[in-house]
Amino acid sequence: MDERRATVMGLGSFGGGAGAVRYLAQQGYDVLVTDMAPAEKLATSLKAIGDLIETGSVTLRLGEHNVSDFTTCDLVVANPAVKLPWQNRFIQSAQAAGVRVTTEIGLVVDALPKSCTLIGVTGSSGKSTTSAMIHAGLLAAGQRAILGGNIGGSLLEQQIPDKAIVALELSSAMLWWLAQPGCTERKAFLDTAIITNLAPNHVDWHGSAEHYAASKLGITHFLKDTGSLFIGQGVDLDHGRAHRIELAPTLPELATPGSHNRINASAALAACQAVGADPDRAATGIGGFKGLPHRLELVRSHNGVRWYNDSKSTTPEATRLALQALKPARVHLIVGGSDKGVDLAPIAELVRQSAALYCIGKTGETIAEIAGIEAAGTLSEAVRLAAESAKEGEAVVLSPGCASFDQFRSFEDRGNQFRELVHSLA
């Protein structure tokens, strides 16, 4: 067999890049990993593929890209974090040379057994929790269920059984890529699709709010003719198969707080029913779901104050929902981070509804200026100020409403550092 070469553009730190590298090596490709970041910033991901590097199955080009790596291979796998990919000169060079360009999610969709039932979940907020609730509901109903996609890791590293039900969290970047020629060999592959809600986000990646919205709504292009589509309130979509997500009266009390999570749970239950799961057993599983790390996660109760880690909150709407979820308690909000090009005024306006607003990071300065307050600057300073101010019966929540990449490696890193700061309180 002729030697096949693949270039992985962007190893990243969320597991998808490493999963793609290992999968391609198993498929017989000689793999080149090229990333603009230096080795020290990729230490964890490089360790995950260390055995492949040692055997020579994988070679590295770090700290730079070389055009020839994109034009002399058989396949390019682009990291979805690459912004404005349609303008990227390396991706353009590959396409001009006739090289197929795909992403990890494109490889996943192609690799999944055709006998699997696929559920796709997207939205500006709530998509991770809804996806995980679907998984919990399906498992409780006795189904063979798999969870993957944007939620982390890579399904390429799992053996997916025939006839499994796979819940895929799909980001706007993933959906844009899936619509591109050559990204996947499959067209309509979703049996059920959910759009939880839609609000401006990731303008830095898409270039405009309109492009972002179009990419999200594009999930409908992958829905089978017999598939089910559920859309949240406020999603403006004219589609013949669309059903509005309504609060399910049969849901038990949830282990996750907030009215928004009852909506997420209702969407999850609708999806479970759509793929044939027993609704009562699914509802029990959804009700018992205790939430994902970094999503309104109770870290500690200290001196009568509850501290919550909601680091996954990267949109103004997610911050608003966190505030509402914890009422009637008076809530101290820690907000701010790196800039995604969205309007920050909705976060600043929460100063009137919260006990206090502590602004951190690059966008924290803008939020504080709009709100007419002083910025805290760093997470450690925000925790210190909140610990001094919060009283018994109140809550403090890290719900930034912004990305993390100005001061942290990821939202997980931000949440983990917050946990450590809270546990260090005397």
Coordinates of C-alpha atoms in Angstrom, one line a residue:
M1 CA 0.0 0.0 0.0
D2 CA 1.3 3.5 -0.9
E3 CA 2.4 5.6 2.0
R4 CA -0.2 8.0 3.2
R5 CA 0.6 11.2 5.0
A6 CA -1.6 13.3 7.2
T7 CA -1.0 16.8 8.7
V8 CA -2.8 17.6 12.0
M9 CA -3.0 21.4 12.3
G10 CA -3.2 22.3 16.0
L11 CA -2.7 19.6 18.6
G12 CA -4.7 21.7 21.2
S13 CA -5.3 20.8 24.8
F14 CA -8.8 19.4 25.0
G15 CA -8.1 15.9 23.7
G16 CA -9.5 16.1 20.2
G17 CA -6.2 16.7 18.5
A18 CA -4.5 13.8 20.4
G19 CA -7.4 11.5 19.6
A20 CA -7.2 12.4 15.9
V21 CA -3.4 11.8 15.8
R22 CA -3.8 8.3 17.4
Y23 CA -6.7 7.4 15.1
L24 CA -4.8 8.4 12.0
A25 CA -1.7 6.5 13.1
Q26 CA -3.9 3.4 13.6
Q27 CA -5.3 3.9 10.1
G28 CA -1.8 3.7 8.7
Y29 CA -1.0 7.3 8.1
D30 CA 2.4 8.9 8.8
V31 CA 1.3 11.9 10.9
L32 CA 2.9 15.3 11.2
V33 CA 1.6 17.4 14.0
T34 CA 2.1 21.2 13.5
D35 CA 1.2 23.8 16.0
M36 CA 2.0 27.4 16.5
A37 CA 2.4 26.9 20.2
P38 CA 5.8 25.7 21.6
A39 CA 6.2 22.3 23.2
E40 CA 6.0 23.6 26.8
K41 CA 2.5 24.8 26.2
L42 CA 1.4 21.5 24.8
A43 CA 3.0 19.3 27.4
T44 CA -0.1 17.4 28.4
S45 CA -1.2 16.7 24.8
L46 CA 2.3 15.7 23.7
K47 CA 2.5 13.2 26.6
A48 CA -0.8 11.6 25.4
I49 CA 0.9 10.7 22.1
G50 CA 4.4 10.2 23.5
D51 CA 4.5 6.6 22.4
L52 CA 3.7 7.5 18.8
I53 CA 6.4 10.1 18.8
E54 CA 9.0 7.7 20.2
T55 CA 8.2 5.1 17.5
G56 CA 8.4 7.6 14.7
S57 CA 4.7 7.2 13.7
V58 CA 4.3 10.9 14.5
T59 CA 6.7 13.8 13.9
L60 CA 6.4 17.3 15.2
R61 CA 6.7 20.8 13.9
L62 CA 6.0 23.2 16.8
G63 CA 6.2 26.9 17.1
E64 CA 5.4 27.4 13.4
H65 CA 3.6 26.2 10.3
N66 CA 5.2 25.4 7.0
V67 CA 3.1 25.6 3.8
S68 CA 4.7 22.5 2.3
D69 CA 3.3 20.4 5.1
F70 CA -0.2 21.3 3.9
T71 CA 0.4 20.8 0.2
T72 CA 2.4 17.5 0.1
C73 CA 0.1 15.3 2.3
D74 CA -3.0 13.3 1.6
L75 CA -5.1 14.7 4.4
V76 CA -5.2 17.8 6.7
V77 CA -7.1 17.7 10.0
A78 CA -7.6 21.3 11.2
N79 CA -8.2 22.2 14.8
P80 CA -11.6 23.9 15.1
A81 CA -10.1 26.5 17.3
V82 CA -8.4 28.0 14.2
K83 CA -10.3 31.3 13.7
L84 CA -11.6 32.4 10.3
P85 CA -10.4 29.2 8.7
W86 CA -11.7 30.3 5.3
Q87 CA -9.1 33.0 5.4
N88 CA -6.2 30.9 6.7
R89 CA -3.4 30.7 4.2
F90 CA -2.3 27.2 5.2
I91 CA -5.8 25.8 4.9
Q92 CA -6.2 27.7 1.6
S93 CA -2.9 26.2 0.3
A94 CA -4.0 22.7 1.1
Q95 CA -7.3 23.2 -0.7
A96 CA -5.6 24.7 -3.7
A97 CA -3.4 21.7 -3.9
G98 CA -6.4 19.4 -3.9
V99 CA -5.7 18.0 -0.4
R100 CA -8.8 17.0 1.6
V101 CA -9.3 19.1 4.7
T102 CA -11.4 17.9 7.6
T103 CA -11.6 18.1 11.4
E104 CA -11.7 15.7 14.3
I105 CA -15.5 15.8 14.4
G106 CA -15.5 15.0 10.6
L107 CA -13.4 11.9 11.3
V108 CA -15.7 11.0 14.2
V109 CA -18.9 11.2 12.1
D110 CA -17.3 9.1 9.4
A111 CA -16.0 6.5 11.9
L112 CA -19.3 6.0 13.8
P113 CA -21.1 2.7 12.8
K114 CA -23.9 3.4 10.4
S115 CA -26.2 1.5 12.7
C116 CA -25.8 4.1 15.5
T117 CA -28.5 6.6 16.3
L118 CA -27.1 10.1 16.5
I119 CA -28.4 13.0 18.5
G120 CA -26.8 16.4 17.9
V121 CA -27.0 19.2 20.4
T122 CA -26.0 22.8 19.9
G123 CA -26.9 26.2 21.3
S124 CA -25.2 29.3 22.8
S125 CA -25.6 27.9 26.4
G126 CA -26.8 24.7 27.9
K127 CA -25.6 22.4 25.2
S128 CA -23.0 20.6 27.4
T129 CA -25.5 20.0 30.2
T130 CA -28.3 19.0 27.8
S131 CA -26.0 16.5 26.1
A132 CA -24.9 15.0 29.4
M133 CA -28.6 14.9 30.6
I134 CA -29.5 13.0 27.4
H135 CA -26.7 10.5 28.2
A136 CA -27.9 10.1 31.8
G137 CA -31.5 9.6 30.7
L138 CA -30.6 7.0 28.1
L139 CA -28.4 5.0 30.5
A140 CA -31.2 5.0 33.1
A141 CA -33.6 3.8 30.4
G142 CA -31.3 0.8 29.7
Q143 CA -30.0 2.1 26.4
R144 CA -26.4 1.7 25.1
A145 CA -25.5 5.4 25.2
I146 CA -22.3 7.3 24.3
L147 CA -21.5 10.9 24.9
G148 CA -19.0 12.9 22.9
G149 CA -18.2 15.9 20.6
N150 CA -17.4 19.3 22.0
I151 CA -17.8 18.1 25.6
G152 CA -14.2 17.0 25.6
G153 CA -11.9 14.1 24.7
S154 CA -12.4 12.2 21.4
L155 CA -14.7 9.4 20.4
L156 CA -12.0 8.3 18.0
E157 CA -10.3 6.7 21.0
Q158 CA -13.3 4.6 21.9
Q159 CA -14.7 1.5 20.3
I160 CA -18.3 2.5 19.5
P161 CA -20.6 -0.5 19.5
D162 CA -23.2 -1.1 16.8
K163 CA -26.7 0.3 17.4
A164 CA -25.4 2.6 20.2
I165 CA -27.2 6.0 20.7
V166 CA -24.5 8.7 20.5
A167 CA -25.2 12.2 21.9
L168 CA -22.9 14.7 20.2
E169 CA -22.4 18.2 21.6
L170 CA -21.7 20.3 18.5
S171 CA -20.1 23.8 18.6
S172 CA -20.6 26.5 16.0
A173 CA -17.1 25.9 14.6
M174 CA -17.8 22.1 14.4
L175 CA -21.0 22.7 12.5
W176 CA -19.4 25.2 10.1
W177 CA -16.7 22.6 9.3
L178 CA -19.1 19.7 8.9
A179 CA -20.9 21.8 6.2
Q180 CA -17.6 22.2 4.2
P181 CA -16.8 19.9 1.2
G182 CA -14.7 17.0 2.2
C183 CA -15.1 17.3 5.9
T184 CA -17.3 14.3 6.2
E185 CA -18.4 11.6 3.7
R186 CA -21.9 11.5 5.3
K187 CA -24.6 14.1 4.6
A188 CA -27.8 13.7 6.7
F189 CA -26.7 11.7 9.7
L190 CA -28.6 13.1 12.7
D191 CA -31.7 11.3 13.9
T192 CA -32.5 14.1 16.4
A193 CA -31.2 17.6 16.7
I194 CA -31.6 20.2 19.4
I195 CA -30.9 24.0 19.4
T196 CA -31.1 25.0 23.0
N197 CA -31.0 28.8 22.4
L198 CA -29.2 31.4 20.3
A199 CA -27.4 34.6 21.4
P200 CA -24.4 36.4 19.9
N201 CA -21.1 34.5 20.6
H202 CA -17.7 33.6 19.2
V203 CA -17.7 36.7 16.9
D204 CA -13.9 36.5 17.0
W205 CA -14.0 33.1 15.3
H206 CA -16.8 33.7 12.9
G207 CA -16.2 37.3 12.0
S208 CA -19.9 38.3 12.6
A209 CA -22.8 37.4 14.8
E210 CA -24.7 36.5 11.6
H211 CA -22.1 34.0 10.5
Y212 CA -22.2 32.4 14.0
A213 CA -26.0 32.2 14.0
A214 CA -26.0 30.7 10.5
S215 CA -23.5 28.0 11.6
K216 CA -25.6 27.1 14.6
L217 CA -28.8 26.9 12.6
G218 CA -27.0 24.8 10.1
I219 CA -27.4 21.8 12.3
T220 CA -30.7 21.3 10.5
H221 CA -28.7 20.4 7.3
F222 CA -27.6 17.2 8.9
L223 CA -31.0 16.1 10.1
K224 CA -32.5 13.0 8.4
D225 CA -35.8 13.4 6.6
T226 CA -37.4 11.3 9.4
G227 CA -35.5 13.1 12.2
S228 CA -36.8 15.1 15.1
L229 CA -35.9 18.8 15.7
F230 CA -36.3 20.6 19.0
I231 CA -35.6 24.3 19.4
G232 CA -35.6 26.6 22.4
Q233 CA -37.7 29.7 22.9
G234 CA -36.2 32.6 21.0
V235 CA -34.6 30.5 18.3
D236 CA -36.0 32.0 15.1
L237 CA -36.2 29.1 12.7
D238 CA -38.8 28.2 10.1
H239 CA -38.4 24.4 9.7
G240 CA -41.2 21.9 9.1
R241 CA -39.9 19.4 11.6
A242 CA -39.3 21.9 14.4
H243 CA -40.9 21.5 17.9
R244 CA -40.6 24.1 20.6
I245 CA -39.0 22.9 23.8
E246 CA -41.7 23.0 26.5
L247 CA -41.3 22.4 30.2
A248 CA -42.0 18.7 30.8
P249 CA -44.5 18.2 33.6
T250 CA -43.3 14.7 34.4
L251 CA -39.8 15.7 35.4
P252 CA -38.9 15.1 39.0
E253 CA -37.0 17.6 41.2
L254 CA -33.6 18.1 39.6
A255 CA -30.2 17.7 41.3
T256 CA -29.0 20.7 39.2
P257 CA -30.3 24.1 40.3
G258 CA -32.0 26.7 38.2
S259 CA -35.1 27.1 36.0
H260 CA -32.8 27.0 32.9
N261 CA -31.7 23.5 33.8
R262 CA -35.4 22.4 33.9
I263 CA -35.5 23.6 30.3
N264 CA -32.3 21.7 29.5
A265 CA -33.8 18.7 31.2
S266 CA -37.0 19.0 29.2
A267 CA -35.1 19.1 26.0
A268 CA -33.1 16.1 27.1
L269 CA -36.2 14.2 27.9
A270 CA -37.8 15.1 24.5
A271 CA -34.6 13.7 22.8
C272 CA -34.7 10.5 24.8
Q273 CA -38.3 9.9 23.8
A274 CA -37.6 10.7 20.2
V275 CA -35.1 7.9 20.0
G276 CA -37.4 5.4 21.7
A277 CA -36.2 5.5 25.3
D278 CA -38.8 4.8 28.1
P279 CA -39.8 8.3 29.2
D280 CA -40.3 7.5 32.9
R281 CA -37.0 5.8 33.3
A282 CA -35.2 8.5 31.3
A283 CA -36.8 11.2 33.5
T284 CA -35.5 9.5 36.6
G285 CA -32.0 9.5 35.1
I286 CA -32.2 13.1 34.1
G287 CA -33.5 14.1 37.5
G288 CA -30.6 12.4 39.3
F289 CA -27.9 14.0 37.0
K290 CA -25.7 16.0 39.4
G291 CA -24.2 18.4 36.8
L292 CA -20.9 18.7 35.0
P293 CA -17.7 20.1 36.5
H294 CA -17.4 23.9 36.1
R295 CA -21.1 24.3 35.6
L296 CA -22.8 25.8 38.7
E297 CA -20.7 23.3 40.7
L298 CA -20.9 23.8 44.4
V299 CA -17.3 24.0 45.6
R300 CA -17.7 24.8 49.3
S301 CA -19.9 26.3 52.0
H302 CA -17.7 28.5 54.1
N303 CA -19.0 30.7 57.0
G304 CA -22.5 30.3 55.7
V305 CA -21.6 31.4 52.2
R306 CA -22.0 29.0 49.2
W307 CA -19.2 29.2 46.6
Y308 CA -20.0 28.0 43.0
N309 CA -17.7 27.3 40.1
D310 CA -19.5 28.1 36.8
S311 CA -16.3 28.6 34.8
K312 CA -17.9 27.0 31.7
S313 CA -20.0 30.2 31.5
T314 CA -18.5 32.0 28.5
T315 CA -21.5 34.1 27.3
P316 CA -23.3 37.0 29.0
E317 CA -26.6 34.9 28.8
A318 CA -24.9 32.0 30.7
T319 CA -23.9 34.5 33.5
R320 CA -27.5 35.9 33.7
L321 CA -28.8 32.3 34.0
A322 CA -26.4 31.5 36.8
L323 CA -27.5 34.6 38.7
Q324 CA -31.2 33.6 38.3
A325 CA -30.5 30.0 39.2
L326 CA -29.2 31.0 42.7
K327 CA -31.9 33.4 43.6
P328 CA -33.5 34.3 46.0
A329 CA -30.0 34.3 47.6
R330 CA -28.0 37.5 47.2
V331 CA -25.3 36.6 44.7
H332 CA -21.8 38.0 44.3
L333 CA -20.6 37.6 40.7
I334 CA -17.1 37.1 39.4
V335 CA -17.0 38.0 35.7
G336 CA -14.7 38.8 32.8
G337 CA -12.0 37.1 30.8
S338 CA -10.8 37.2 27.2
D339 CA -12.6 39.0 24.4
K340 CA -14.8 37.1 21.9
G341 CA -16.1 40.2 20.2
V342 CA -19.6 40.2 21.9
D343 CA -21.4 43.0 23.6
L344 CA -20.4 43.1 27.3
A345 CA -23.1 45.5 28.4
P346 CA -25.5 42.7 29.5
I347 CA -22.9 41.5 32.0
A348 CA -22.3 45.0 33.3
E349 CA -26.0 45.5 33.8
L350 CA -26.1 42.6 36.3
V351 CA -24.4 44.9 38.8
R352 CA -28.0 46.1 39.6
Q353 CA -29.3 42.6 40.2
S354 CA -26.3 41.1 42.2
A355 CA -24.9 41.8 45.6
A356 CA -21.6 42.8 44.0
L357 CA -19.7 42.4 40.7
Y358 CA -16.0 41.6 40.6
C359 CA -14.4 42.1 37.2
I360 CA -11.3 40.2 36.1
G361 CA -9.2 39.8 33.0
K362 CA -9.1 41.8 29.8
T363 CA -12.8 42.3 29.4
G364 CA -13.2 42.9 33.1
E365 CA -11.8 46.4 32.6
T366 CA -14.5 47.2 30.0
I367 CA -17.3 45.6 32.1
A368 CA -16.2 47.6 35.2
E369 CA -16.1 50.8 33.2
I370 CA -19.7 50.3 31.9
A371 CA -20.9 49.3 35.4
G372 CA -19.2 52.3 37.0
I373 CA -17.1 50.2 39.4
E374 CA -13.4 49.4 39.9
A375 CA -12.1 46.2 38.4
A376 CA -10.6 43.5 40.6
G377 CA -8.1 42.5 37.9
T378 CA -7.2 39.0 39.0
L379 CA -9.2 35.9 40.1
S380 CA -7.3 35.8 43.4
E381 CA -8.2 39.4 44.2
A382 CA -11.8 38.8 43.2
V383 CA -12.0 35.8 45.6
R384 CA -10.4 37.9 48.4
L385 CA -12.8 40.8 47.9
A386 CA -15.8 38.4 47.8
A387 CA -14.7 36.6 50.9
E388 CA -14.6 39.9 52.8
S389 CA -18.0 41.1 51.5
A390 CA -20.3 38.0 51.3
K391 CA -22.5 37.4 54.3
E392 CA -24.1 34.3 55.7
G393 CA -26.9 33.0 53.4
E394 CA -25.3 34.6 50.3
A395 CA -23.6 33.0 47.4
V396 CA -20.4 33.7 45.4
V397 CA -20.2 32.4 41.8
L398 CA -17.5 32.5 39.3
S399 CA -19.6 32.9 36.1
P400 CA -17.3 34.9 33.8
G401 CA -19.5 35.2 30.7
C402 CA -16.2 35.4 28.7
A403 CA -13.6 33.0 27.4
S404 CA -10.6 32.2 29.6
F405 CA -7.5 32.6 27.4
D406 CA -6.2 35.9 28.7
Q407 CA -5.2 34.6 32.1
F408 CA -5.8 30.8 31.9
R409 CA -5.1 27.9 29.6
S410 CA -8.7 26.9 29.5
F411 CA -12.0 27.3 31.3
E412 CA -11.1 24.1 33.2
D413 CA -7.8 25.7 34.4
R414 CA -9.8 28.8 35.4
G415 CA -12.3 26.7 37.4
N416 CA -9.6 24.5 39.0
Q417 CA -7.7 27.6 40.2
F418 CA -11.0 29.0 41.6
R419 CA -11.6 25.8 43.5
E420 CA -8.1 26.0 45.0
L421 CA -8.5 29.6 46.0
V422 CA -11.9 28.9 47.6
H423 CA -10.5 25.9 49.5
S424 CA -7.6 27.9 50.8
L425 CA -9.9 30.4 52.5
A426 CA -9.2 30.4 56.3

